[in-house]
Each structure stands twice: as C-alpha cells, then as structure tokens.
Amino acid sequence: MASIFTQLQSFRRNESHETDASVVADSFTSESLILTETIDVYPTNAPYKRKVSPANAEEFNHSSTSRKNLVIMIFLIVSVKWQKELFKDVEIDTSQPPYVFKCQLFDLTGVPPERQKIMVKGGLLKDDADWAKLGVKAGQKLMMMGTADEIMKSPEKGTVFVEDLPEEEQVAAVGHTAGLFNLGNTCYMNSTLQCLHSVPELKSALIDYSHSGRSNDVDQTSHMLTVATRDLFSELDKSVKAVAPMQFWMVLRKKYPQFGQLHNGVFMQQDAEECWTQILYTLSQSLRSPGSSENTDAVKALFGIELNSRIYCQESNEESSETESVYSLKCHISQEVNHLHEGLKHGLKSELEKASAALGRSAIYLKESRINALPRYLTVQFVRFFWKRESNQKAKILRKVDYPLELDVYDLCSDDLKKKLEAPRKFLRDEEGKKLGLKVNEKSSVPKENDVKMSDAEGSSNGGGEPSVAPMEEGEKETQMTGVYDLVAVLTHKGRSADSGHYVGWVKQENGKWIEFDDDNPKPRVQDDITRLSGGGDWHMAYIIMYKARVVSM
C-alpha cells in the first residue's frame, strides 16, 4: 500500500512497518511534510481530529503542537460492489482491523460481518488480517458477497399467486437451482458450469468420486478441480440463492493459468468453449473406474462421440481410415449455412495437407467423417470465432443459423450405426403414435407408454462397435439410442469478440421450463426465447448447445 504523502527530505521508518496505515509523527527525521491529499491528524491528548490538506500543510509544519502527540491516520477510499449495488467513497481506517470495515458495510448493506465474503489479494478478507499485507489500493473496487438479514414481513394478505411475485421469487417458485456470482469477468465460467450442472448423470459420477478412488496417473490439480466441481454442484443443488464459486475459480486458474490472465490489474474475459473443453478433459481423466477392466470413462460415456473417417487423396488415389473420439460436433458457418444441420455436414468434411508416400511430396487429402457411436448428451459448437489479424483478436461471425428443439442426426451416422438405429426408431415412432391417441391392446406385448422416455438413467453409448445402449440396472429394460435428441442447454455470447462481451447459460429444467442463468440473476424464459438465440445481430446468440438423447426401452 503506497503512502498518500511524501516528505521534503528523506525520512527513516522502521522497515517492519514500512506500509503501516497509521504513522506516529515523531518517527520522521524531517519536520517538513508535503501532502498529496488531505489526511486526518489525531492529537493523542485531545478528543478531536484535525484535517490537514496540501493548502495548510505549511501551517501544520510550523505549528506549536508537539509532533510526539500526533498520529497521522491514512484512510483508503474504495468502492464496494454488492449484488447490483455499488457503494462509492467507502473509507477504510487501515489502523483498525478489517472487522471494523465489515461493520461499516453492515450499516450499508445489512449483511452481518460473519456472512460477508470480500475478495482481496490472496483470497477472502479475514477479520484480523493486516491491511499492510493485502495490497488494497485507493480507488480499488472490492466485491462483497453475502445475504442481508431478513426484513420483518408484513402480515399475509391472502393467497399470493406465482404470477404476482417479483421475478426473482417467481424463479424460486419454479424450483430451479442457484445462480453464480460473477467474480470479475467470470461469466464464461459461470455459463459453462450451469450447462454442465444440468446433467444429472455427471453429478452422480462426481458424487461417487473420492480421493481414495483417484488413479495414480491423475495429477493433484486435476483431483482438486474435480473435487471443487463436485462441491460446487452440491452447493448449487442445495440453494436457490446465488453461490460464489471462489474455490472452483481459484483451482481452475491453478490448473489452467490462462484463465488467470490480467489486464490492467483485472482478470480478463476468456473463451467459454475453451473453459468447457478443459473442464471436461480434466473430469474425463479423474472420473474413471480404476476397478473396471475397461477403465470406464464416465465423461466419455456421457459426451463422447465416436467418428469413423475416410481420408483420401484425389491426386494419388491413396485412401485410409481412422477412428477418433471427440466431445463435440462443429457447426461450420458460411454463406451457404442457414441451419444447424447444414453446418454439421460441413463440419464433418475437411481438407488437410500431409505427406504422400506415392507422390513423394505434400498433397491435399479430403477427410469425410461419420458418427459411429452416439453419446447420451450431444454437444455442438457453433464455430463463430476466427482470428482476425488486423485487430489481433477472435472476431465473431454474426450470421443467423437456426437450430431445432428436436435434432435427428440419423443421416450423419455411419451405415453400421444406421442399421442398429432402425428398430429403435421404428419403436419410437410407434410409441409416439400411441401418445397421439391411437388405441393399443392392453394385453399387447408392446411396452407401456412410460417405457419410451427421455433418458434419465446413468450411462450412455459405449465407444466400440456394439449398439449404442445405456447400461441397465437389474430388472430394467434395455434402453437403446434412436438418433433423436432434445435441446436441454444453450450457452450464448453477446458481443463481437470471444474474449470480451458477455456469456449466459440457458437451461431446461426437469419440469420442461427454461431458466436463463445470467450469473447470479436467474430468470424464467419461454420456449420462443430459446429459438431466438440463433444470431443475426448483437443480441445473445448460441455458441454451444447441448442435446439429450431420446431413448427407448425394448
């Protein structure tokens, strides 16, 4: 903490108190002070304080008051952000412990000191911390989290309907989980977490995770990030009030330092897709079953997409094939792409340059991929950002690309997978026909209506050549993939660059309603709001979307 005044001549101070906020006047070797701003002077033998400004500093220097009876108090003026309110010109008496400062904030906000969480250098502000070691500077904006004491409620005046409640209370009434506080350009992280938090099977895998079950090849920071994810998801499930993801954020920056980049002392905005990918990669390393002969990867089971690719060179007629596992499909955007399906087809075709043994030089190869195994949750990234050399940033493609609430990927699958999907797809059509009112013989061997449902059991397609079937509990009917998916989450971006703007998560609840998770401010939304996120302007537009497989029990 820099001192707010200087001396005309050099002065001596005890090194152990070099940045103390209160300075006893007789510790100086010089009698003359030059002030850079007004300070408070407290005579220790009088019950009053005196203002000393740059204008009257000379008078102070030549006053007859004994310097030994003066203590110069240095006050820091800061601002404090709490929820949607910003309190400016809050004084910190750095000669007093932080608990006194928290009491000031209690008067302003109604949040008791024991509930206050204030972010400073090194973590949370402790009641007995040393201001000199915290690095708090004049003009700094501090962020505080915490809930105020409840105000006495007036007597109830009859029944209150949900429609009559304020928006935030409406959200609580529909049974959604909590929002996440923005800790300073962390909306990219919050929106990612809200989307992943909507996957119940992932939460189950995290609950089952423990340090004792950790594989030896999982590093400590991966373990810490997995535990932080588990604990944060658990906290979200238990509250409808906003949660501060501080522990997760600190571990994320430790595991992936790029998320801790600073610009002018402020944490920078980051790319949500990169955050999504890194979190899933870490969880895929941790959430494995060490006792399983196949070393089951829970993340791969839920999100993994197996692609079979044909790679050929038109010049040399060379041809090869490869199989790979990815966690998302790419929707490439061009002038010809108006719909998600068109972009996905473009994304499954690409050109690459590599050495040709037949030609003895580099050549262009065409790569065409097909889906060979489907995931329980299908993630799609809209490739909206590209590197613009002129502005040295990730510029954004604003073109509108429509996406459906129900996605059928049958024609993107390999021939082998298509054959495996035929029977489940017919079964699904028949069952949906019955839902529309067709009569069914009660003694028929056809499964009951609730045998055809959205997936709510753990597991997913396996990664091999077997049919894409979810694991079953004992006595449960076999569930099979149909290639049909329902939209359950959308991560949007508003702005012109991936490293700026604002990210928001939109998540479908179990009751079928949608919630917009805008950091700590969840809002109920209708289905039409979701379909309007397709782009074409400066409004929120879909960047990552997630679909849930529609399976049948046969």
XYZ file of C-alpha atoms in Angstrom:
554
model
C 0.000 0.000 0.000
C 1.595 3.235 -1.121
C 1.679 6.142 1.352
C -0.501 9.129 0.388
C 2.090 11.707 1.407
C 5.795 12.392 0.871
C 8.415 14.355 2.778
C 10.531 17.203 1.502
C 13.617 15.496 2.858
C 14.397 11.816 3.251
C 12.939 10.161 6.332
C 13.541 6.996 8.251
C 10.848 4.436 9.034
C 11.001 1.076 10.692
C 11.179 -1.485 7.861
C 8.775 -3.817 9.611
C 6.138 -1.031 9.486
C 7.014 0.317 6.064
C 3.427 0.213 4.832
C 1.576 0.711 8.112
C -1.579 2.757 7.718
C -1.074 4.748 10.908
C 2.150 6.693 11.335
C 3.348 8.284 14.552
C 4.580 11.746 13.663
C 7.787 11.713 15.677
C 9.089 8.716 13.681
C 10.242 11.135 10.986
C 13.655 12.758 10.830
C 12.289 15.778 8.975
C 9.894 18.395 10.283
C 8.524 19.338 6.857
C 5.804 17.396 5.028
C 4.465 17.819 1.533
C 0.948 16.375 1.328
C -0.511 14.952 -1.855
C -4.050 14.850 -0.463
C -5.965 15.649 2.697
C -5.239 13.474 5.723
C -6.690 13.265 9.227
C -4.496 14.180 12.183
C -5.455 12.864 15.610
C -3.751 14.523 18.610
C -3.389 11.738 21.140
C -4.023 14.177 24.015
C -7.222 15.720 22.634
C -10.681 14.302 21.737
C -10.834 15.741 18.240
C -9.404 15.195 14.803
C -7.914 17.803 12.553
C -7.914 17.915 8.755
C -4.566 18.705 7.157
C -4.658 19.454 3.430
C -1.952 20.399 0.917
C -3.105 24.024 1.308
C -2.490 24.246 5.054
C 0.435 21.815 5.294
C 2.883 24.690 5.889
C 0.842 25.896 8.852
C 0.834 22.378 10.241
C 4.605 22.067 9.811
C 5.216 25.227 11.888
C 2.526 24.699 14.496
C 3.495 24.606 18.126
C 1.736 21.298 18.637
C 4.167 18.628 19.752
C 4.703 16.126 16.967
C 5.039 13.436 19.596
C 1.360 13.853 20.387
C 0.201 13.413 16.793
C -0.786 10.299 14.905
C -1.356 10.671 11.175
C -4.190 8.365 10.093
C -4.213 7.228 6.469
C -7.675 6.427 5.138
C -8.150 4.458 1.927
C -11.150 5.436 -0.167
C -12.571 2.435 -2.051
C -15.823 1.351 -3.670
C -17.681 -1.843 -2.760
C -19.840 -3.891 -5.183
C -22.591 -5.924 -3.529
C -25.194 -7.658 -5.671
C -26.436 -4.898 -8.034
C -25.401 -2.011 -5.780
C -22.144 -0.073 -5.877
C -21.163 1.863 -2.748
C -18.682 4.600 -3.586
C -16.274 6.514 -1.351
C -16.186 3.959 1.445
C -13.444 4.803 3.951
C -11.092 2.151 5.297
C -9.320 3.108 8.517
C -6.240 0.965 7.982
C -5.180 1.407 11.605
C -8.198 -0.713 12.567
C -8.683 -4.436 11.840
C -10.839 -5.413 8.830
C -13.653 -6.345 11.203
C -14.293 -2.618 11.708
C -14.570 -2.204 7.939
C -17.045 -5.097 7.824
C -19.130 -3.359 10.474
C -19.244 -0.291 8.208
C -20.500 -2.485 5.376
C -23.098 -3.992 7.697
C -24.530 -0.493 8.191
C -24.629 -0.006 4.415
C -25.941 -3.391 3.291
C -27.478 -5.154 6.261
C -25.138 -8.119 5.716
C -23.698 -9.219 9.095
C -19.871 -9.348 9.227
C -19.846 -13.121 9.702
C -21.710 -13.562 6.385
C -19.553 -11.175 4.387
C -17.180 -12.623 1.809
C -14.861 -9.931 0.476
C -12.329 -10.750 -2.240
C -8.804 -9.397 -1.701
C -5.335 -10.426 -2.760
C -4.745 -13.982 -1.586
C -8.374 -14.938 -1.017
C -11.074 -13.797 1.399
C -10.672 -10.851 3.770
C -10.217 -12.139 7.322
C -11.395 -10.215 10.389
C -7.887 -9.874 11.843
C -5.861 -9.505 8.648
C -3.062 -6.949 8.291
C -4.098 -4.231 5.829
C -0.448 -3.606 5.014
C -0.110 -7.087 3.512
C -3.338 -7.125 1.499
C -2.350 -4.739 -1.283
C -5.621 -2.795 -1.192
C -5.198 0.488 -3.058
C -7.059 3.778 -3.037
C -9.845 3.787 -5.633
C -9.974 -0.009 -5.818
C -13.328 -1.732 -6.285
C -13.892 -4.560 -3.820
C -16.504 -7.258 -4.356
C -18.601 -8.488 -1.450
C -20.903 -11.496 -1.334
C -23.399 -12.282 1.405
C -27.082 -12.164 2.230
C -28.658 -9.471 4.367
C -30.796 -10.110 7.415
C -34.423 -10.616 6.515
C -36.656 -7.602 6.957
C -39.733 -8.133 9.052
C -42.518 -9.256 6.755
C -45.940 -7.702 6.827
C -48.862 -9.991 7.642
C -50.018 -12.164 4.812
C -52.989 -10.819 2.897
C -54.457 -13.953 1.457
C -53.148 -16.209 -1.285
C -50.290 -14.915 -3.423
C -50.057 -16.425 -6.899
C -46.747 -17.085 -8.621
C -47.629 -14.568 -11.337
C -47.940 -11.851 -8.671
C -44.496 -12.424 -7.186
C -41.395 -10.430 -8.184
C -39.370 -12.057 -10.951
C -36.686 -13.453 -8.650
C -39.327 -15.036 -6.397
C -41.029 -16.485 -9.446
C -37.773 -18.223 -10.349
C -37.510 -19.659 -6.846
C -41.113 -20.864 -7.077
C -40.455 -22.954 -10.197
C -37.820 -24.973 -8.333
C -34.604 -24.064 -10.160
C -31.170 -24.229 -8.552
C -28.967 -21.272 -7.634
C -27.180 -18.732 -9.790
C -23.453 -17.954 -9.609
C -21.864 -14.658 -8.643
C -19.613 -13.074 -11.249
C -16.180 -12.768 -9.618
C -14.867 -10.382 -12.254
C -15.245 -11.361 -15.931
C -16.120 -14.950 -14.984
C -19.408 -15.193 -16.911
C -17.669 -17.598 -19.345
C -17.064 -19.961 -16.417
C -20.495 -19.480 -14.809
C -22.412 -20.222 -18.017
C -20.302 -23.335 -18.657
C -20.881 -24.632 -15.137
C -24.647 -24.051 -15.301
C -24.917 -26.071 -18.519
C -22.811 -28.961 -17.199
C -24.637 -28.832 -13.876
C -27.842 -29.694 -15.747
C -26.516 -33.218 -16.477
C -27.711 -35.437 -13.587
C -25.506 -38.375 -14.614
C -22.420 -36.167 -14.395
C -23.434 -35.045 -10.912
C -23.883 -38.692 -9.888
C -20.405 -39.551 -11.150
C -18.964 -36.615 -9.206
C -20.754 -37.662 -6.013
C -19.189 -41.123 -6.334
C -15.732 -39.601 -6.796
C -13.366 -39.694 -3.833
C -9.671 -39.188 -3.290
C -9.221 -42.846 -2.416
C -10.584 -43.817 -5.798
C -8.249 -41.497 -7.663
C -5.942 -43.173 -10.174
C -2.236 -42.713 -9.715
C -1.974 -41.104 -13.148
C -4.307 -38.243 -12.160
C -2.306 -35.221 -11.052
C -3.112 -33.298 -7.891
C -4.554 -30.225 -9.620
C -6.914 -32.404 -11.682
C -8.071 -34.042 -8.475
C -8.543 -30.637 -6.840
C -10.573 -29.335 -9.794
C -12.760 -32.449 -9.773
C -13.418 -32.077 -6.045
C -14.146 -28.354 -6.484
C -16.635 -29.178 -9.267
C -18.311 -31.806 -7.108
C -18.591 -29.481 -4.110
C -19.863 -26.554 -6.186
C -22.546 -28.672 -7.885
C -23.624 -29.933 -4.472
C -23.862 -26.371 -3.165
C -25.916 -25.312 -6.185
C -28.359 -28.151 -5.604
C -28.963 -27.097 -2.016
C -29.688 -23.422 -2.593
C -31.853 -21.083 -4.630
C -29.721 -18.139 -3.520
C -26.673 -17.215 -5.553
C -23.412 -19.030 -4.828
C -19.893 -17.586 -5.068
C -17.721 -20.147 -6.954
C -14.487 -18.833 -5.441
C -12.866 -22.170 -4.589
C -13.591 -23.560 -8.060
C -12.284 -20.399 -9.711
C -9.033 -20.466 -7.760
C -8.413 -24.138 -8.585
C -9.323 -23.602 -12.257
C -6.701 -20.845 -12.514
C -4.156 -23.068 -10.810
C -4.835 -25.948 -13.204
C -5.102 -23.746 -16.302
C -3.139 -20.498 -15.770
C -4.520 -18.945 -18.974
C -7.778 -18.293 -17.093
C -5.854 -16.113 -14.654
C -4.605 -13.601 -17.225
C -4.740 -9.985 -16.074
C -5.172 -6.747 -17.982
C -4.615 -3.525 -16.040
C -4.944 -5.499 -12.824
C -8.319 -7.012 -13.780
C -8.976 -10.629 -14.739
C -9.627 -10.901 -18.470
C -12.679 -12.347 -20.178
C -11.997 -15.818 -21.608
C -13.459 -18.125 -24.248
C -16.305 -20.241 -22.816
C -15.654 -23.060 -25.297
C -12.075 -23.363 -24.064
C -13.320 -23.447 -20.469
C -15.925 -26.109 -21.344
C -13.321 -28.263 -23.111
C -10.731 -28.022 -20.332
C -13.232 -28.881 -17.600
C -14.497 -31.937 -19.484
C -10.949 -33.044 -20.251
C -9.996 -32.843 -16.574
C -13.119 -34.704 -15.465
C -12.505 -37.378 -18.108
C -9.112 -38.049 -16.514
C -10.499 -38.189 -12.980
C -13.897 -39.866 -13.355
C -12.655 -43.269 -14.366
C -13.373 -46.563 -12.649
C -9.989 -47.977 -11.620
C -11.553 -51.337 -10.760
C -13.026 -51.793 -14.235
C -11.156 -53.866 -16.793
C -12.165 -51.348 -19.450
C -11.229 -48.402 -17.221
C -14.663 -46.838 -17.812
C -14.581 -43.117 -18.550
C -17.806 -41.536 -17.259
C -17.303 -38.358 -19.297
C -16.701 -40.302 -22.498
C -19.782 -42.393 -21.775
C -21.902 -39.264 -21.443
C -20.387 -36.908 -24.030
C -18.048 -38.990 -26.217
C -18.811 -39.165 -29.960
C -17.052 -41.860 -31.982
C -16.246 -40.795 -35.545
C -15.178 -43.042 -38.404
C -13.276 -41.075 -41.030
C -12.263 -41.812 -44.611
C -9.172 -39.937 -45.772
C -8.293 -39.962 -49.455
C -6.153 -38.096 -51.963
C -7.594 -37.432 -55.399
C -4.126 -36.920 -56.883
C -2.666 -40.274 -55.863
C -5.843 -42.266 -55.135
C -4.431 -43.103 -51.707
C -7.065 -43.934 -49.117
C -7.033 -44.676 -45.398
C -9.429 -44.697 -42.472
C -9.267 -43.733 -38.823
C -11.445 -43.753 -35.728
C -11.421 -40.970 -33.171
C -13.424 -39.900 -30.142
C -14.480 -36.267 -29.688
C -16.659 -34.438 -27.160
C -18.491 -32.151 -29.585
C -19.513 -31.686 -33.190
C -18.639 -28.476 -35.019
C -21.168 -26.389 -36.921
C -19.137 -24.507 -39.506
C -20.709 -21.248 -40.655
C -20.500 -19.966 -44.220
C -22.707 -18.086 -46.671
C -24.424 -21.368 -47.565
C -25.236 -22.347 -43.976
C -28.635 -21.261 -42.660
C -29.470 -24.234 -40.452
C -27.598 -26.322 -37.900
C -27.907 -29.477 -39.994
C -26.132 -27.832 -42.917
C -23.334 -26.611 -40.679
C -22.863 -30.066 -39.143
C -22.465 -31.620 -42.589
C -19.806 -29.025 -43.402
C -18.104 -29.775 -40.094
C -17.802 -33.481 -40.918
C -15.853 -32.663 -44.084
C -12.426 -31.071 -44.137
C -9.203 -30.758 -46.092
C -5.761 -31.443 -44.724
C -2.287 -31.331 -46.146
C 0.146 -34.131 -45.399
C 2.992 -36.075 -46.971
C 2.056 -38.517 -49.731
C 4.215 -41.631 -49.999
C 3.033 -42.225 -53.564
C 3.790 -38.683 -54.757
C 6.894 -38.121 -52.652
C 5.647 -34.702 -51.547
C 2.863 -32.986 -49.654
C -0.633 -33.282 -51.070
C -4.198 -32.296 -50.225
C -6.343 -35.007 -48.648
C -10.110 -34.936 -48.170
C -11.467 -36.181 -44.849
C -15.089 -37.284 -44.524
C -16.389 -38.407 -41.141
C -19.489 -40.228 -39.961
C -20.810 -40.838 -36.461
C -20.275 -44.450 -35.396
C -21.390 -44.226 -31.745
C -23.754 -41.692 -30.210
C -23.435 -40.017 -26.798
C -26.146 -39.591 -24.215
C -25.541 -35.820 -24.398
C -24.644 -34.377 -27.791
C -22.719 -31.098 -27.679
C -22.454 -28.814 -30.708
C -20.168 -25.798 -31.025
C -21.018 -23.052 -33.490
C -17.679 -22.040 -34.995
C -18.442 -18.326 -34.731
C -14.976 -17.012 -33.935
C -11.910 -16.698 -36.128
C -8.588 -14.983 -35.651
C -8.609 -11.534 -37.215
C -5.039 -10.435 -37.789
C -5.914 -6.769 -38.317
C -7.423 -6.367 -34.841
C -5.368 -9.149 -33.220
C -8.422 -10.783 -31.648
C -11.012 -13.521 -32.135
C -13.608 -11.831 -34.327
C -17.181 -13.076 -34.448
C -19.386 -14.321 -37.292
C -22.834 -12.852 -36.626
C -24.705 -14.842 -39.294
C -28.018 -16.331 -38.185
C -28.015 -20.133 -38.014
C -31.280 -21.729 -36.904
C -31.216 -24.802 -34.681
C -34.127 -27.101 -33.766
C -35.511 -28.045 -30.374
C -35.505 -31.635 -31.658
C -32.450 -32.815 -33.601
C -32.275 -36.001 -35.678
C -28.705 -36.999 -36.607
C -29.597 -40.236 -38.412
C -28.242 -39.099 -41.783
C -24.908 -38.115 -40.160
C -24.318 -41.669 -38.926
C -22.269 -44.468 -40.468
C -24.051 -47.260 -42.333
C -23.380 -49.690 -39.488
C -24.903 -47.378 -36.907
C -27.901 -46.632 -39.134
C -28.745 -50.342 -39.201
C -28.600 -50.512 -35.405
C -30.881 -47.484 -35.099
C -33.632 -48.745 -37.410
C -35.504 -50.907 -34.885
C -35.373 -48.384 -32.006
C -36.504 -45.597 -34.357
C -39.495 -47.624 -35.531
C -40.323 -48.440 -31.925
C -40.145 -44.737 -31.046
C -42.462 -43.772 -33.915
C -44.990 -46.403 -32.863
C -44.963 -45.282 -29.240
C -45.288 -41.620 -30.154
C -48.217 -42.566 -32.353
C -49.894 -44.118 -29.341
C -49.315 -40.934 -27.376
C -51.235 -39.081 -30.060
C -54.321 -41.183 -29.294
C -54.043 -44.425 -31.220
C -55.667 -47.320 -29.334
C -53.425 -50.082 -28.047
C -54.450 -53.586 -26.993
C -53.894 -53.700 -23.235
C -52.698 -57.316 -23.476
C -50.207 -56.435 -26.150
C -46.583 -57.265 -25.505
C -45.684 -53.735 -26.567
C -44.090 -51.883 -23.609
C -46.105 -49.307 -21.730
C -46.019 -45.652 -22.628
C -43.520 -44.752 -19.916
C -41.030 -47.208 -21.411
C -40.359 -44.574 -24.063
C -38.951 -41.541 -22.375
C -36.210 -39.000 -22.229
C -33.094 -40.544 -20.769
C -32.846 -40.091 -17.025
C -30.643 -43.054 -16.162
C -26.906 -43.088 -15.877
C -24.757 -44.193 -18.764
C -24.522 -43.721 -22.477
C -23.410 -45.313 -25.666
C -20.256 -47.324 -25.467
C -17.317 -46.334 -27.566
C -16.951 -49.541 -29.551
C -18.781 -51.283 -32.335
C -21.630 -52.559 -30.189
C -25.067 -50.927 -30.373
C -25.363 -47.616 -28.576
C -27.098 -48.850 -25.447
C -27.243 -47.305 -21.974
C -26.240 -49.548 -19.021
C -29.142 -51.087 -17.141
C -29.909 -51.643 -13.528
C -31.031 -55.126 -12.572
C -34.592 -55.693 -13.731
C -34.559 -52.653 -16.000
C -35.357 -52.956 -19.690
C -32.599 -52.359 -22.218
C -32.558 -48.787 -23.473
C -31.349 -48.015 -26.946
C -30.438 -44.859 -28.808
C -32.686 -43.579 -31.587
C -30.564 -40.808 -33.097
C -33.168 -38.279 -31.936
C -32.170 -35.601 -29.429
C -33.959 -32.875 -27.444
C -32.390 -29.498 -26.674
C -31.611 -29.079 -22.949
C -28.984 -26.305 -22.701
C -27.698 -23.317 -24.675
C -24.602 -21.251 -23.916
C -24.796 -17.859 -25.608
C -22.422 -14.993 -26.261
C -23.272 -11.332 -26.663
C -20.595 -9.117 -28.174
C -18.147 -9.019 -31.073
C -15.158 -10.950 -29.671
C -14.751 -14.249 -27.806
C -12.502 -12.554 -25.251
C -14.990 -9.783 -24.462
C -18.755 -9.391 -24.290
C -20.964 -11.490 -22.032
C -21.775 -15.210 -21.732
C -25.071 -16.613 -20.413
C -26.378 -20.153 -19.843
C -29.953 -21.175 -20.719
C -31.004 -24.486 -19.156
C -34.148 -26.587 -19.491
C -35.485 -27.744 -16.125
C -36.965 -31.131 -15.313
C -40.438 -29.580 -15.394
C -39.855 -28.532 -19.010
C -39.434 -24.827 -18.284
C -36.379 -22.835 -19.286
C -34.205 -20.718 -16.994
C -31.753 -18.071 -18.162
C -28.739 -18.164 -15.824
C -27.245 -14.691 -16.175
C -24.610 -15.059 -13.454
C -26.390 -14.579 -10.098
C -29.657 -13.454 -11.703
C -31.726 -16.421 -12.994
C -34.837 -15.573 -14.992
C -37.677 -17.781 -16.274
C -37.911 -17.945 -20.057
C -40.329 -19.392 -22.585
C -39.502 -21.650 -25.500
C -39.694 -18.816 -28.026
C -36.880 -17.041 -26.161
C -34.640 -20.043 -26.806
C -35.291 -20.218 -30.534
C -34.471 -16.507 -30.861
C -30.843 -17.146 -29.872
C -29.825 -18.142 -33.399
C -27.836 -14.989 -34.213
C -28.043 -12.316 -36.860
C -27.385 -9.263 -34.670
C -25.879 -8.070 -31.423
C -28.298 -9.993 -29.202
C -27.299 -13.171 -27.340
C -26.557 -15.913 -29.850
C -25.924 -19.626 -29.422
C -22.257 -20.577 -29.146
C -22.554 -24.049 -27.582
C -25.747 -26.110 -27.477
C -26.375 -29.422 -25.753
C -28.961 -32.062 -26.654
C -30.143 -35.039 -24.613
C -30.741 -38.381 -26.313
C -34.260 -39.700 -26.645
C -34.019 -43.417 -25.916
C -36.489 -46.298 -25.977
C -36.815 -49.331 -23.714
C -37.213 -52.516 -25.711
